[in-house]
Short mmCIF file of C-alpha atoms and ligand atoms in Angstrom, two decimals:
data_model
loop_
_atom_site.label_atom_id
_atom_site.label_comp_id
_atom_site.label_asym_id
_atom_site.label_seq_id
_atom_site.Cartn_x
_atom_site.Cartn_y
_atom_site.Cartn_z
CA MET A 1 147.12 -55.05 -28.60
CA THR A 2 144.42 -54.55 -31.26
CA THR A 3 140.96 -55.06 -29.81
CA ASN A 4 137.91 -56.31 -31.64
CA ASN A 5 134.50 -54.93 -30.72
CA ILE A 6 132.01 -57.72 -31.24
CA VAL A 7 128.26 -57.77 -30.64
CA VAL A 8 126.56 -61.17 -30.41
CA LEU A 9 122.85 -60.68 -31.00
CA GLY A 10 120.96 -63.48 -29.21
CA ALA A 11 121.50 -65.36 -25.94
CA GLY A 12 120.27 -68.82 -26.87
CA VAL A 13 122.65 -71.74 -27.09
CA SER A 14 123.98 -70.48 -30.47
CA GLY A 15 124.82 -66.97 -29.26
CA LEU A 16 126.16 -68.10 -25.90
CA THR A 17 128.41 -70.83 -27.33
CA THR A 18 129.81 -68.41 -29.90
CA ALA A 19 130.39 -65.74 -27.22
CA TYR A 20 131.92 -68.33 -24.84
CA LEU A 21 134.54 -69.37 -27.40
CA LEU A 22 135.26 -65.81 -28.60
CA SER A 23 135.61 -64.58 -25.01
CA GLN A 24 138.60 -66.88 -24.49
CA ASP A 25 140.66 -64.45 -26.58
CA PRO A 26 141.33 -61.27 -24.53
CA ALA A 27 141.54 -59.23 -27.76
CA ASN A 28 137.79 -59.68 -28.21
CA LYS A 29 135.57 -57.18 -26.37
CA ILE A 30 132.14 -58.77 -26.51
CA THR A 31 128.62 -57.53 -25.85
CA VAL A 32 125.83 -60.09 -25.86
CA LEU A 33 122.60 -58.32 -26.67
CA ALA A 34 119.27 -60.11 -26.38
CA LYS A 35 115.56 -59.77 -25.83
CA HIS A 36 115.54 -63.04 -23.84
CA MET A 37 118.20 -64.35 -21.50
CA PRO A 38 118.68 -67.63 -19.59
CA GLY A 39 116.02 -67.77 -16.88
CA ASP A 40 113.26 -66.64 -19.28
CA TYR A 41 110.68 -69.06 -20.72
CA ASP A 42 109.14 -67.61 -23.88
CA ILE A 43 107.82 -68.96 -27.15
CA GLU A 44 110.30 -66.69 -29.01
CA TYR A 45 113.21 -68.34 -27.16
CA ALA A 46 113.83 -71.99 -28.16
CA SER A 47 116.86 -72.88 -26.08
CA PRO A 48 115.32 -73.38 -22.60
CA TRP A 49 112.71 -75.81 -23.97
CA ALA A 50 115.18 -78.28 -25.46
CA GLY A 51 115.75 -81.71 -23.87
CA ALA A 52 118.56 -81.47 -24.60
CA ASN A 53 120.63 -84.37 -25.78
CA TYR A 54 123.12 -85.37 -28.50
CA MET A 55 121.33 -87.48 -31.13
CA PRO A 56 123.06 -86.78 -34.49
CA VAL A 57 120.78 -86.22 -37.48
CA GLY A 58 123.15 -84.60 -40.02
CA LYS A 59 123.44 -86.46 -43.33
CA GLU A 60 126.78 -88.07 -44.07
CA GLY A 61 129.00 -85.72 -46.11
CA SER A 62 127.08 -82.56 -45.12
CA ALA A 63 128.29 -79.50 -43.20
CA HIS A 64 125.64 -80.41 -40.63
CA GLN A 65 127.40 -83.74 -40.03
CA GLU A 66 130.71 -81.92 -39.53
CA TRP A 67 129.14 -79.51 -36.98
CA GLU A 68 127.72 -82.42 -34.99
CA ARG A 69 130.94 -84.41 -35.23
CA ALA A 70 132.90 -81.38 -33.98
CA THR A 71 130.50 -80.78 -31.10
CA TRP A 72 130.76 -84.17 -29.39
CA PRO A 73 134.36 -83.70 -28.07
CA ALA A 74 133.44 -80.27 -26.63
CA LEU A 75 130.33 -81.56 -24.87
CA LYS A 76 132.27 -84.57 -23.60
CA GLU A 77 135.03 -82.34 -22.24
CA ILE A 78 132.55 -80.08 -20.43
CA THR A 79 130.76 -83.14 -19.01
CA ASP A 80 134.04 -84.63 -17.79
CA LYS A 81 135.58 -81.44 -16.41
CA TYR A 82 132.72 -79.23 -15.24
CA PRO A 83 129.92 -81.10 -13.43
CA GLU A 84 128.48 -77.70 -12.49
CA ALA A 85 127.62 -77.13 -16.19
CA GLY A 86 124.63 -79.46 -15.81
CA ILE A 87 125.47 -82.14 -18.40
CA HIS A 88 125.70 -85.86 -17.70
CA PHE A 89 126.43 -89.01 -19.67
CA ARG A 90 123.38 -91.14 -20.25
CA GLY A 91 122.66 -94.37 -22.15
CA ALA A 92 120.75 -93.88 -25.43
CA LEU A 93 118.40 -96.45 -26.99
CA ILE A 94 117.42 -95.73 -30.62
CA TYR A 95 114.52 -97.64 -32.19
CA ASN A 96 113.71 -97.64 -35.91
CA ARG A 97 110.45 -98.58 -37.60
CA THR A 98 110.95 -98.74 -41.37
CA LYS A 99 107.36 -97.64 -41.89
CA ASP A 100 108.23 -94.16 -40.51
CA GLN A 101 110.64 -93.43 -43.37
CA GLU A 102 108.40 -90.93 -45.17
CA SER A 103 106.90 -89.21 -42.11
CA ALA A 104 108.10 -85.80 -40.81
CA THR A 105 109.74 -87.41 -37.76
CA GLY A 106 111.08 -90.34 -39.81
CA LYS A 107 112.85 -87.93 -42.19
CA TRP A 108 114.18 -85.87 -39.28
CA PHE A 109 115.64 -89.00 -37.63
CA SER A 110 116.66 -90.84 -40.81
CA GLU A 111 120.40 -90.63 -40.08
CA LEU A 112 120.01 -91.26 -36.35
CA VAL A 113 118.20 -94.58 -36.81
CA GLN A 114 120.46 -96.02 -39.56
CA PRO A 115 121.88 -99.39 -38.49
CA ASN A 116 125.39 -98.26 -39.52
CA PRO A 117 125.48 -94.49 -38.91
CA TRP A 118 128.56 -92.25 -39.22
CA TYR A 119 128.34 -91.26 -35.55
CA LYS A 120 129.09 -94.82 -34.40
CA ASP A 121 132.79 -93.84 -34.52
CA VAL A 122 132.20 -90.61 -32.59
CA VAL A 123 130.16 -91.62 -29.54
CA PRO A 124 131.28 -94.25 -27.01
CA ASP A 125 129.88 -97.76 -26.55
CA PHE A 126 127.94 -97.96 -29.84
CA LYS A 127 126.40 -101.37 -30.46
CA PRO A 128 123.41 -102.75 -32.35
CA ILE A 129 120.68 -104.39 -30.29
CA PRO A 130 120.14 -107.97 -31.53
CA SER A 131 116.88 -108.43 -33.44
CA SER A 132 115.86 -111.21 -31.01
CA LYS A 133 115.61 -108.52 -28.29
CA LEU A 134 113.46 -106.08 -30.28
CA ALA A 135 109.81 -105.41 -29.44
CA PRO A 136 107.27 -106.16 -32.19
CA GLY A 137 107.20 -103.40 -34.81
CA ILE A 138 110.82 -102.30 -34.27
CA ASP A 139 113.00 -103.13 -37.30
CA ASN A 140 116.42 -102.23 -35.95
CA ALA A 141 117.85 -100.61 -32.84
CA GLN A 142 121.13 -99.50 -31.31
CA GLU A 143 122.50 -98.33 -28.00
CA TRP A 144 125.40 -96.06 -27.06
CA THR A 145 126.39 -93.43 -24.53
CA SER A 146 125.22 -89.88 -25.13
CA VAL A 147 124.80 -86.79 -22.95
CA CYS A 148 121.75 -85.04 -21.59
CA ILE A 149 121.93 -81.32 -20.87
CA ASN A 150 119.92 -79.58 -18.17
CA THR A 151 119.31 -76.37 -20.10
CA ALA A 152 118.25 -74.51 -16.93
CA VAL A 153 121.78 -75.07 -15.57
CA TYR A 154 123.85 -75.14 -18.76
CA LEU A 155 122.70 -71.82 -20.29
CA PRO A 156 123.47 -69.85 -17.07
CA TRP A 157 126.80 -71.72 -16.87
CA LEU A 158 127.68 -70.41 -20.34
CA VAL A 159 126.68 -66.88 -19.24
CA GLY A 160 128.94 -67.25 -16.18
CA GLN A 161 131.92 -68.36 -18.29
CA CYS A 162 131.44 -65.39 -20.63
CA VAL A 163 131.09 -62.89 -17.76
CA LYS A 164 134.25 -64.31 -16.15
CA ASN A 165 136.05 -63.54 -19.42
CA GLY A 166 134.80 -59.94 -19.51
CA THR A 167 131.73 -60.27 -21.76
CA VAL A 168 129.00 -57.72 -21.06
CA PHE A 169 125.33 -58.79 -21.26
CA LYS A 170 122.65 -56.27 -22.23
CA ARG A 171 118.91 -56.60 -22.71
CA ALA A 172 117.52 -54.96 -25.84
CA VAL A 173 115.19 -55.57 -28.73
CA CYS A 174 116.62 -54.74 -32.14
CA LYS A 175 114.23 -53.88 -34.91
CA HIS A 176 117.06 -53.96 -37.46
CA ILE A 177 120.30 -55.96 -37.42
CA THR A 178 122.29 -52.71 -37.75
CA ASP A 179 120.87 -51.46 -34.38
CA ALA A 180 123.11 -54.06 -32.76
CA ALA A 181 126.26 -52.46 -34.19
CA ASN A 182 125.53 -49.30 -32.16
CA ALA A 183 124.95 -51.16 -28.89
CA HIS A 184 128.49 -52.25 -28.02
CA HIS A 185 129.18 -51.62 -24.33
CA THR A 186 132.21 -49.41 -25.08
CA GLY A 187 130.01 -46.93 -26.93
CA GLN A 188 132.08 -47.55 -30.06
CA LYS A 189 130.66 -49.09 -33.20
CA ALA A 190 131.01 -52.86 -33.36
CA ASP A 191 133.51 -54.25 -35.86
CA VAL A 192 131.18 -57.17 -36.45
CA VAL A 193 127.70 -58.29 -35.40
CA ILE A 194 127.03 -62.01 -35.03
CA ASN A 195 123.40 -62.79 -35.73
CA CYS A 196 122.15 -65.62 -33.48
CA THR A 197 118.47 -64.67 -33.41
CA GLY A 198 117.01 -68.11 -34.21
CA LEU A 199 113.45 -68.06 -35.53
CA SER A 200 113.29 -64.25 -35.20
CA ALA A 201 115.67 -63.96 -38.18
CA LYS A 202 112.41 -64.22 -40.11
CA THR A 203 111.21 -60.80 -38.91
CA LEU A 204 114.45 -58.98 -38.03
CA GLY A 205 115.02 -55.93 -40.26
CA GLY A 206 118.01 -56.31 -42.59
CA VAL A 207 117.66 -60.11 -42.49
CA LEU A 208 113.95 -60.98 -43.10
CA ASP A 209 114.75 -64.60 -43.89
CA GLU A 210 111.63 -66.16 -45.40
CA LYS A 211 113.20 -69.60 -45.28
CA MET A 212 112.74 -69.65 -41.49
CA HIS A 213 109.77 -71.49 -39.99
CA PRO A 214 108.98 -73.29 -36.75
CA ALA A 215 108.83 -77.01 -36.03
CA ARG A 216 106.68 -76.98 -32.92
CA GLY A 217 107.84 -79.24 -30.10
CA GLN A 218 105.53 -80.07 -27.22
CA ILE A 219 106.89 -81.74 -24.11
CA VAL A 220 105.88 -82.93 -20.64
CA VAL A 221 108.47 -82.58 -17.87
CA VAL A 222 108.10 -85.18 -15.08
CA ARG A 223 109.87 -86.16 -11.85
CA ASN A 224 109.93 -89.87 -12.81
CA ASP A 225 113.33 -91.28 -13.81
CA PRO A 226 113.19 -94.30 -16.15
CA GLY A 227 116.95 -94.78 -16.76
CA PRO A 228 118.36 -94.62 -20.30
CA MET A 229 117.16 -92.17 -22.93
CA VAL A 230 114.89 -93.49 -25.69
CA SER A 231 114.20 -92.16 -29.21
CA VAL A 232 111.90 -93.74 -31.79
CA SER A 233 111.65 -92.94 -35.51
CA GLY A 234 107.92 -92.21 -35.31
CA THR A 235 104.53 -93.02 -33.80
CA ASP A 236 101.14 -94.32 -34.94
CA ASP A 237 99.43 -91.15 -33.71
CA GLY A 238 100.28 -88.81 -36.57
CA GLU A 239 103.24 -88.28 -38.86
CA ASP A 240 104.45 -85.19 -36.99
CA GLU A 241 104.23 -86.72 -33.52
CA ALA A 242 107.48 -87.87 -31.97
CA LEU A 243 108.49 -90.24 -29.19
CA TYR A 244 111.49 -89.58 -27.00
CA ILE A 245 112.46 -89.68 -23.34
CA MET A 246 115.47 -88.10 -21.64
CA THR A 247 116.41 -87.42 -18.05
CA ARG A 248 118.32 -84.19 -17.54
CA ALA A 249 121.38 -83.85 -15.32
CA ALA A 250 121.37 -82.32 -11.84
CA GLY A 251 117.70 -82.75 -10.93
CA GLY A 252 116.35 -81.30 -14.17
CA GLY A 253 113.54 -83.89 -14.43
CA THR A 254 112.69 -86.14 -17.35
CA ILE A 255 111.50 -84.74 -20.68
CA LEU A 256 108.78 -86.70 -22.44
CA GLY A 257 108.38 -85.75 -26.09
CA GLY A 258 107.07 -84.80 -28.38
CA SER A 259 106.07 -83.38 -31.69
CA TYR A 260 107.66 -81.95 -34.85
CA GLN A 261 104.87 -79.79 -36.24
CA LYS A 262 106.18 -77.68 -39.09
CA HIS A 263 104.68 -74.18 -39.60
CA ASN A 264 102.70 -74.50 -36.35
CA TRP A 265 103.19 -71.39 -34.16
CA ASP A 266 100.82 -72.38 -31.31
CA ALA A 267 102.45 -71.50 -27.98
CA LEU A 268 99.88 -73.28 -25.80
CA PRO A 269 100.18 -76.98 -24.89
CA ASP A 270 97.53 -79.15 -26.56
CA MET A 271 96.33 -81.41 -23.71
CA ASN A 272 95.16 -84.16 -26.09
CA LEU A 273 98.64 -84.28 -27.56
CA ALA A 274 100.07 -84.26 -24.01
CA ASN A 275 97.99 -87.35 -23.18
CA ARG A 276 99.21 -89.14 -26.28
CA ILE A 277 102.83 -88.23 -25.45
CA MET A 278 102.53 -89.63 -21.92
CA LYS A 279 100.78 -92.83 -23.04
CA ARG A 280 103.32 -93.49 -25.79
CA CYS A 281 106.25 -92.96 -23.42
CA ILE A 282 104.86 -95.39 -20.85
CA LYS A 283 104.17 -97.98 -23.56
CA ILE A 284 107.73 -97.90 -24.91
CA CYS A 285 109.29 -97.49 -21.44
CA PRO A 286 107.09 -99.10 -18.73
CA SER A 287 109.77 -98.39 -16.08
CA LEU A 288 108.68 -94.72 -16.17
CA VAL A 289 105.89 -95.63 -13.71
CA LYS A 290 105.26 -98.32 -11.09
CA GLU A 291 104.01 -101.70 -12.32
CA GLY A 292 100.38 -101.56 -13.40
CA GLN A 293 100.26 -97.75 -13.51
CA GLY A 294 99.29 -95.59 -16.48
CA ILE A 295 99.70 -91.84 -16.86
CA GLU A 296 98.40 -91.30 -13.31
CA GLY A 297 101.81 -92.65 -12.25
CA LEU A 298 103.57 -89.67 -13.82
CA ASP A 299 104.51 -86.83 -11.48
CA ILE A 300 104.20 -83.79 -13.78
CA ILE A 301 106.37 -80.70 -13.30
CA ARG A 302 105.09 -78.79 -16.33
CA HIS A 303 103.81 -78.95 -19.88
CA GLY A 304 105.83 -76.97 -22.39
CA VAL A 305 106.02 -75.84 -26.00
CA GLY A 306 109.06 -74.62 -27.89
CA LEU A 307 109.51 -73.68 -31.54
CA ARG A 308 112.54 -75.24 -33.23
CA PRO A 309 114.06 -72.61 -35.55
CA LEU A 310 114.07 -74.59 -38.78
CA ARG A 311 115.49 -73.20 -42.02
CA GLU A 312 114.66 -74.50 -45.48
CA GLY A 313 117.97 -75.37 -47.09
CA GLY A 314 119.76 -75.63 -43.74
CA THR A 315 121.46 -73.54 -41.08
CA ARG A 316 122.82 -70.17 -42.22
CA ILE A 317 126.46 -69.61 -41.28
CA GLU A 318 127.54 -66.87 -43.63
CA LYS A 319 129.20 -63.45 -43.93
CA ASP A 320 126.99 -60.54 -44.89
CA GLN A 321 127.17 -56.77 -45.25
CA VAL A 322 124.04 -54.84 -44.24
CA ASP A 323 124.02 -51.04 -44.69
CA GLY A 324 127.77 -50.87 -44.05
CA VAL A 325 127.68 -53.22 -41.01
CA SER A 326 129.66 -56.46 -41.15
CA VAL A 327 127.46 -59.34 -40.05
CA VAL A 328 128.13 -63.05 -39.59
CA HIS A 329 124.98 -65.16 -39.36
CA ASN A 330 124.64 -68.25 -37.17
CA TYR A 331 120.96 -69.21 -37.07
CA GLY A 332 118.45 -71.80 -38.22
CA HIS A 333 119.47 -74.79 -36.08
CA GLY A 334 116.11 -76.60 -36.06
CA GLY A 335 116.11 -79.47 -33.57
CA PHE A 336 119.91 -79.72 -33.33
CA GLY A 337 121.06 -76.41 -31.81
CA TYR A 338 122.83 -78.04 -28.84
CA GLN A 339 124.29 -81.07 -30.57
CA ALA A 340 125.75 -78.85 -33.33
CA SER A 341 126.47 -75.84 -31.08
CA PHE A 342 130.26 -76.02 -30.95
CA GLY A 343 130.68 -77.04 -34.59
CA CYS A 344 128.51 -74.11 -35.69
CA ALA A 345 130.33 -71.72 -33.37
CA TYR A 346 133.75 -72.81 -34.75
CA ALA A 347 132.51 -72.22 -38.32
CA THR A 348 131.07 -68.83 -37.34
CA ILE A 349 134.26 -67.75 -35.60
CA ALA A 350 136.34 -68.66 -38.67
CA LEU A 351 134.21 -66.18 -40.64
CA VAL A 352 134.44 -63.55 -37.87
CA LYS A 353 138.24 -63.84 -38.06
CA GLU A 354 138.12 -63.25 -41.83
CA VAL A 355 136.02 -60.11 -41.31
CA LEU A 356 138.37 -58.79 -38.62
CA GLN A 357 141.49 -59.53 -40.71
CA ASN A 358 140.03 -57.68 -43.69
CA LYS A 359 139.22 -54.70 -41.44
CA SER A 360 142.69 -54.56 -39.96
CA ARG A 361 144.25 -54.83 -43.46
CA ALA A 362 142.02 -51.95 -44.61
CA ARG A 363 143.22 -49.83 -41.65
CA LEU A 364 146.92 -50.26 -42.65
P1 LIG B 401 117.07 -69.20 -29.48
O1 LIG B 401 117.30 -70.09 -28.32
O2 LIG B 401 115.66 -69.05 -29.93
O3 LIG B 401 117.65 -67.79 -29.09
C1 LIG B 401 117.42 -66.64 -29.88
C2 LIG B 401 117.97 -65.45 -29.13
O4 LIG B 401 117.90 -64.31 -29.97
C3 LIG B 401 117.18 -65.09 -27.87
O5 LIG B 401 118.03 -64.62 -26.86
C4 LIG B 401 116.27 -63.96 -28.35
O6 LIG B 401 115.81 -63.12 -27.32
C5 LIG B 401 117.25 -63.24 -29.26
N1 LIG B 401 116.60 -62.36 -30.23
C6 LIG B 401 115.88 -62.74 -31.31
N2 LIG B 401 115.48 -61.63 -31.99
C7 LIG B 401 115.96 -60.57 -31.33
C8 LIG B 401 115.89 -59.18 -31.53
N3 LIG B 401 115.26 -58.66 -32.59
N4 LIG B 401 116.51 -58.36 -30.64
C9 LIG B 401 117.16 -58.86 -29.57
N5 LIG B 401 117.26 -60.18 -29.34
C10 LIG B 401 116.68 -61.03 -30.20
N6 LIG B 401 118.49 -79.37 -29.87
C11 LIG B 401 119.42 -80.32 -29.59
O7 LIG B 401 120.57 -80.21 -30.01
N7 LIG B 401 119.10 -81.41 -28.82
C12 LIG B 401 117.84 -81.61 -28.34
O8 LIG B 401 117.59 -82.59 -27.64
C13 LIG B 401 116.85 -80.63 -28.64
N8 LIG B 401 115.59 -80.79 -28.17
C14 LIG B 401 114.65 -79.83 -28.44
C15 LIG B 401 113.35 -79.99 -27.94
C16 LIG B 401 112.40 -79.00 -28.14
C17 LIG B 401 111.02 -79.18 -27.59
C18 LIG B 401 112.76 -77.82 -28.85
C19 LIG B 401 111.76 -76.72 -29.04
C20 LIG B 401 114.03 -77.66 -29.37
C21 LIG B 401 114.98 -78.67 -29.19
N9 LIG B 401 116.27 -78.56 -29.70
C22 LIG B 401 117.23 -79.51 -29.42
C23 LIG B 401 116.64 -77.46 -30.62
C24 LIG B 401 117.31 -76.31 -29.91
O9 LIG B 401 116.59 -75.96 -28.76
C25 LIG B 401 117.42 -75.11 -30.86
O10 LIG B 401 118.04 -75.48 -32.07
C26 LIG B 401 118.27 -74.03 -30.21
O11 LIG B 401 117.79 -73.74 -28.93
C27 LIG B 401 118.30 -72.75 -31.05
O12 LIG B 401 119.07 -71.83 -30.33
P2 LIG B 401 119.34 -70.37 -30.85
O13 LIG B 401 120.30 -69.78 -29.90
O14 LIG B 401 119.71 -70.42 -32.28
O15 LIG B 401 117.91 -69.65 -30.76
#
């Protein structure tokens, strides 16, 4: 049997999902190489900070839409079959205020809040909420069943699945993408390196992608459990402040969000913003606390900040050749790395297969 030596650089949700799928083929000998691994909390590592839920934002007709469409069945299957993966089904309430259309959060959520979105045929139980039931200021709303992922359980679950299939995990920091090709666990040179370095693609030698920038997301994690998830198109507190609530599976707490602050690299929580987040969440969802309570009714686990790896022009899934090393990129997933994870991994793997086929043809 021909074997393929593959190095996946990066152990966020993009690298781990790609490795998980590739590892199902015994011909693939995979090393996952990363500076940060599940269990770490670091500003250079977006994946642990995510909610994370499935709230499609890809525009109709785009590759992004296809990645999100393709990801739902995979997340649903994992949720149905593997409760230990830390994903559960959860009701989703989506509220739109037309006045948010031009704001940073309004643009981000423009597809999500459409009254007749493409994803209505993908997710279960989609239905509009009658206008008679809407709070003042909300122009349209819908409900459906989504999932919420406990990232502290799900990322290690992905690692476990990969390890079970023979994948080797190694800690390392690469200065240049080609360093990864020499780090395969067999000692042989990798046939292909898959670049899943997220925001660090901006500074990684051989890539240096200037289109990468952060969209800073601040969150408060609480023990309170309000029921369904809520997302709103915007807030009155600033055009890059967001409003969402989601309770993670398996005791992961409830995430109160948030913000979408482009080009902001600040790793420390801003406590004024934290106050606004908590107040907004209680206003839109009073069941978060006991009747008559304000933010003192929230039982805080932690404040957090993560940087969404946003890329001008969209996610990069592409073949590349750097100093004689075959590379396939899979980075730049902004605020949708989980909900597009399987779709992006399928697209990446299709390119990896092309690279491997060309190499085996060249050997003949
Ligand atoms: P990362 O998770 O950043 O992983 C990058 C990996 O590459 C790490 O292992 C790092 O150590 C490694 N690496 C980088 N450079 C090097 C190097 N030079 N050498 C070695 N290793 C290197 N998405 C959703 O789908 N749903 C949500 O609800 C959601 N909510 C979010 C909420 C917040 C607050 C934030 C911040 C993000 C949210 N996201 C959500 C977005 C999602 O978290 C990201 O899109 C996703 O985590 C990106 O994953 P990644 O694997 O591409 O990058």
